Amino acid sequence: MPTRTVGFTMRASCVQFYRVCPSQLRLERGPALNYYCIELRRTNMADSRLPTWRNDDNQTLQAHRALAQDIGRLLTPGEEILCVASQSPASLALIKDSVAATSNRLIYCSSHLLGRREYKDYLWEDVLDVRLKEGILTSELTADLANGRSATLGGLDKQQARRLYGACQQKEQEWREKRRIRQIEEDRARAGGVYMTSPTQTSPAEDPVAKLARAKQMLDQQLISEAEYEALKAKIIAEM
């Protein structure tokens, strides 16, 4: 149906654009005057003339493409962008900030006047936990860091924040498994009597009985297999 004019309404949180068709105009008589009552319907989100801050499932809008290009200049060889989330118009921020998850790190982007941007990045190795808090209109993403601090960005679009949170959870699980494997290797090294020596002082040898007890404890906690336990026990006995 042809469109004659385009109107918009103002709300407290954002501007919503509408398309008005001729069939949606009707004349009504009020108590003191005649006025037009306009029945509005929201314009299709695929319309390229609409503001680019609207969210789509594939994150292919112009605003996200421009942001991805800017972040892409910061990527290291082999690093790729997993997901990007920007602040929603409901956040009432004049200049929108954003956060991106890549294969190597979490990048916070703060936008300023005159096109200036500030980036803060955190390696996944240093991110202990990522939390998502959803409000009525927007969401807040918080990353807890290994140094005891946290990085937070609120006012995010809810759908974008959910996808970003999913990408963060995937990387968080990968690094949790890496930390677990590293801890097992360190425990094995301690049980096997591996010590760091300094040029001026030599660490005393550990009691073989204590070594055997520690190896048995690791077996009970299922940190090592039965075969590994037997190998450690044979090695400790041979060193006695």
Coordinates of C-alpha atoms in Angstrom, one line a residue:
M1 CA 0.0 0.0 0.0
P2 CA 1.5 3.4 -0.9
T3 CA 2.7 5.6 1.9
R4 CA 1.9 9.3 1.8
T5 CA 3.7 10.6 4.8
V6 CA 6.0 9.5 7.6
G7 CA 5.4 10.5 11.2
F8 CA 7.0 9.8 14.6
T9 CA 6.2 9.9 18.3
M10 CA 8.4 11.0 21.2
R11 CA 8.6 8.9 24.3
A12 CA 10.7 9.3 27.5
S13 CA 13.2 6.6 26.4
C14 CA 13.5 6.9 22.6
V15 CA 12.1 8.1 19.3
Q16 CA 9.8 5.6 17.6
F17 CA 9.3 6.0 13.8
Y18 CA 6.0 5.1 12.1
R19 CA 4.7 5.0 8.6
V20 CA 1.2 6.5 7.9
C21 CA -0.9 5.1 5.0
P22 CA -3.8 7.0 3.4
S23 CA -6.3 4.3 4.6
Q24 CA -5.2 5.0 8.2
L25 CA -6.5 8.6 8.2
R26 CA -10.1 9.2 9.3
L27 CA -11.9 12.4 10.2
E28 CA -13.7 12.5 13.5
R29 CA -15.8 15.2 15.2
G30 CA -14.8 16.2 18.7
P31 CA -16.7 18.3 21.3
A32 CA -15.4 21.6 20.0
L33 CA -13.6 21.0 16.7
N34 CA -12.9 18.6 13.9
Y35 CA -9.6 16.7 14.1
Y36 CA -7.9 13.9 12.3
C37 CA -7.4 10.6 14.1
I38 CA -4.3 8.8 12.7
E39 CA -4.0 5.1 13.3
L40 CA -0.3 4.4 13.2
R41 CA 1.5 1.1 12.5
R42 CA 5.2 0.6 13.1
T43 CA 7.4 0.6 10.1
N44 CA 9.1 -2.6 9.0
M45 CA 12.5 -2.9 10.7
A46 CA 14.1 -3.9 7.4
D47 CA 13.6 -0.4 6.0
S48 CA 17.0 1.1 5.4
R49 CA 15.8 4.6 6.2
L50 CA 15.1 3.7 9.8
P51 CA 17.7 4.4 12.6
T52 CA 20.5 1.9 12.6
W53 CA 20.4 1.4 16.4
R54 CA 17.6 -1.1 16.0
N55 CA 18.6 -4.7 16.8
D56 CA 18.5 -7.5 14.3
D57 CA 19.4 -11.2 14.9
N58 CA 22.4 -11.3 12.6
Q59 CA 24.0 -8.0 13.8
T60 CA 24.2 -6.8 10.3
L61 CA 23.1 -3.2 10.9
Q62 CA 25.3 -0.4 9.8
A63 CA 26.1 0.7 13.3
H64 CA 27.4 -2.8 14.2
R65 CA 29.4 -3.1 11.0
A66 CA 31.1 0.3 11.7
L67 CA 31.9 -0.7 15.3
A68 CA 33.2 -4.1 14.2
Q69 CA 35.5 -2.4 11.7
D70 CA 36.9 -0.2 14.4
I71 CA 37.5 -3.1 16.8
G72 CA 38.9 -5.1 13.9
R73 CA 41.8 -2.8 13.7
L74 CA 42.8 -3.8 17.2
L75 CA 42.7 -7.5 16.6
T76 CA 45.9 -9.6 16.7
P77 CA 46.6 -12.2 14.0
G78 CA 44.1 -15.1 14.2
E79 CA 41.8 -13.2 16.6
E80 CA 38.2 -12.8 15.5
I81 CA 35.1 -11.0 16.8
L82 CA 32.5 -13.3 18.4
C83 CA 29.7 -10.9 19.3
V84 CA 29.1 -7.1 19.8
A85 CA 26.5 -5.5 22.1
S86 CA 25.7 -1.7 22.2
Q87 CA 23.7 0.4 24.5
S88 CA 20.0 0.7 23.9
P89 CA 18.2 4.0 23.2
A90 CA 16.4 3.3 26.5
S91 CA 19.7 3.9 28.3
L92 CA 19.2 7.7 27.5
A93 CA 22.9 8.0 26.8
L94 CA 23.7 10.6 24.1
I95 CA 26.7 8.7 22.9
K96 CA 26.4 4.9 23.0
D97 CA 29.1 2.7 24.5
S98 CA 29.5 -1.0 23.5
V99 CA 31.3 -4.2 24.5
A100 CA 32.7 -6.9 22.2
A101 CA 33.8 -10.5 22.8
T102 CA 36.6 -11.8 20.7
S103 CA 38.3 -15.2 20.6
N104 CA 41.1 -13.8 22.9
R105 CA 39.6 -11.0 25.1
L106 CA 36.7 -8.9 26.2
I107 CA 36.8 -5.3 24.8
Y108 CA 34.9 -2.4 26.3
C109 CA 34.5 0.6 24.0
S110 CA 33.6 4.1 25.4
S111 CA 32.6 6.7 22.8
H112 CA 33.2 10.4 23.3
L113 CA 32.5 13.6 21.4
L114 CA 34.1 14.3 18.1
G115 CA 34.4 10.6 17.3
R116 CA 36.9 9.8 20.0
R117 CA 36.8 6.3 21.5
E118 CA 38.5 4.7 24.4
Y119 CA 39.1 0.9 24.5
K120 CA 39.8 -1.3 27.6
D121 CA 40.5 -5.0 27.0
Y122 CA 40.7 -8.0 29.3
L123 CA 42.2 -11.3 28.3
W124 CA 39.9 -14.3 29.0
E125 CA 42.7 -15.7 31.1
D126 CA 42.1 -12.8 33.6
V127 CA 38.3 -13.0 33.5
L128 CA 37.0 -15.2 36.3
D129 CA 33.2 -14.7 35.9
V130 CA 30.8 -12.9 33.6
R131 CA 27.4 -11.9 34.9
L132 CA 24.3 -10.5 33.1
K133 CA 21.6 -8.5 35.0
E134 CA 18.4 -7.8 33.0
G135 CA 16.2 -4.9 33.8
I136 CA 12.9 -3.9 32.3
L137 CA 14.3 -2.1 29.3
T138 CA 18.0 -2.8 29.3
S139 CA 20.7 -5.2 30.6
E140 CA 24.0 -4.8 32.5
L141 CA 27.0 -7.0 31.8
T142 CA 29.7 -7.3 34.5
A143 CA 33.1 -9.1 34.2
D144 CA 34.8 -10.1 37.4
L145 CA 38.6 -10.0 37.0
A146 CA 41.5 -12.0 38.6
N147 CA 42.9 -8.8 40.2
G148 CA 39.7 -8.4 42.3
R149 CA 38.2 -5.6 40.1
S150 CA 35.3 -5.7 37.8
A151 CA 34.3 -4.1 34.5
T152 CA 30.6 -3.1 34.0
L153 CA 28.6 -1.7 31.2
G154 CA 24.9 -1.0 31.7
G155 CA 22.1 0.1 29.4
L156 CA 22.8 -2.6 26.8
D157 CA 20.2 -3.8 24.4
K158 CA 18.6 -6.9 26.0
Q159 CA 18.8 -9.2 23.0
Q160 CA 22.3 -8.2 22.1
A161 CA 23.4 -8.6 25.7
R162 CA 22.0 -12.2 25.8
R163 CA 24.0 -13.2 22.7
L164 CA 27.1 -11.5 24.1
Y165 CA 26.6 -13.3 27.4
G166 CA 26.4 -16.6 25.6
A167 CA 29.7 -16.0 23.8
C168 CA 31.3 -15.0 27.1
Q169 CA 30.0 -18.2 28.8
Q170 CA 31.6 -20.3 26.1
K171 CA 35.0 -18.7 26.6
E172 CA 34.6 -18.8 30.4
Q173 CA 34.1 -22.6 30.2
E174 CA 37.1 -23.0 28.0
W175 CA 39.4 -21.2 30.4
R176 CA 37.9 -22.9 33.4
E177 CA 38.9 -26.2 31.9
K178 CA 42.4 -24.9 31.1
R179 CA 42.8 -23.8 34.7
R180 CA 41.7 -27.2 36.0
I181 CA 44.2 -29.0 33.8
R182 CA 47.0 -26.6 34.9
Q183 CA 46.1 -27.2 38.5
I184 CA 46.3 -31.0 38.0
E185 CA 49.7 -30.7 36.4
E186 CA 51.0 -28.5 39.3
D187 CA 49.6 -31.1 41.8
R188 CA 51.4 -33.9 39.9
A189 CA 54.6 -32.0 39.9
R190 CA 54.4 -31.4 43.7
A191 CA 53.6 -35.1 44.3
G192 CA 56.5 -36.2 42.2
G193 CA 59.0 -34.2 44.2
V194 CA 59.8 -31.4 41.7
Y195 CA 61.3 -28.4 43.4
M196 CA 62.6 -25.1 42.2
T197 CA 66.2 -24.5 43.4
S198 CA 68.1 -21.3 43.9
P199 CA 71.9 -20.8 43.4
T200 CA 72.5 -20.2 47.1
Q201 CA 70.0 -22.6 48.8
T202 CA 68.8 -26.1 48.1
S203 CA 65.3 -27.1 49.2
P204 CA 65.3 -30.1 51.5
A205 CA 64.0 -33.4 50.2
E206 CA 60.5 -34.3 51.2
D207 CA 59.8 -37.3 53.3
P208 CA 59.0 -40.3 51.0
V209 CA 56.2 -41.3 53.3
A210 CA 54.6 -37.8 52.8
K211 CA 55.0 -38.2 49.1
L212 CA 53.2 -41.6 49.2
A213 CA 50.4 -40.1 51.3
R214 CA 50.0 -37.2 48.9
A215 CA 49.9 -39.4 45.9
K216 CA 47.3 -41.6 47.6
Q217 CA 45.3 -38.5 48.4
M218 CA 45.4 -37.4 44.7
L219 CA 44.2 -40.9 43.7
D220 CA 41.3 -40.7 46.2
Q221 CA 40.3 -37.3 44.8
Q222 CA 40.4 -38.8 41.2
L223 CA 43.1 -36.3 40.2
I224 CA 45.2 -39.2 38.8
S225 CA 44.4 -42.6 37.5
E226 CA 45.3 -45.9 39.2
A227 CA 48.1 -46.4 36.7
E228 CA 49.6 -43.0 37.4
Y229 CA 49.4 -43.7 41.1
E230 CA 51.3 -46.9 40.7
A231 CA 54.0 -45.2 38.6
L232 CA 54.4 -42.4 41.2
K233 CA 54.6 -45.0 44.0
A234 CA 57.2 -47.0 42.2
K235 CA 59.3 -43.9 41.6
I236 CA 59.1 -42.7 45.2
I237 CA 60.1 -46.2 46.5
A238 CA 63.0 -46.3 44.0
E239 CA 64.3 -43.0 45.4
M240 CA 64.3 -44.2 49.0

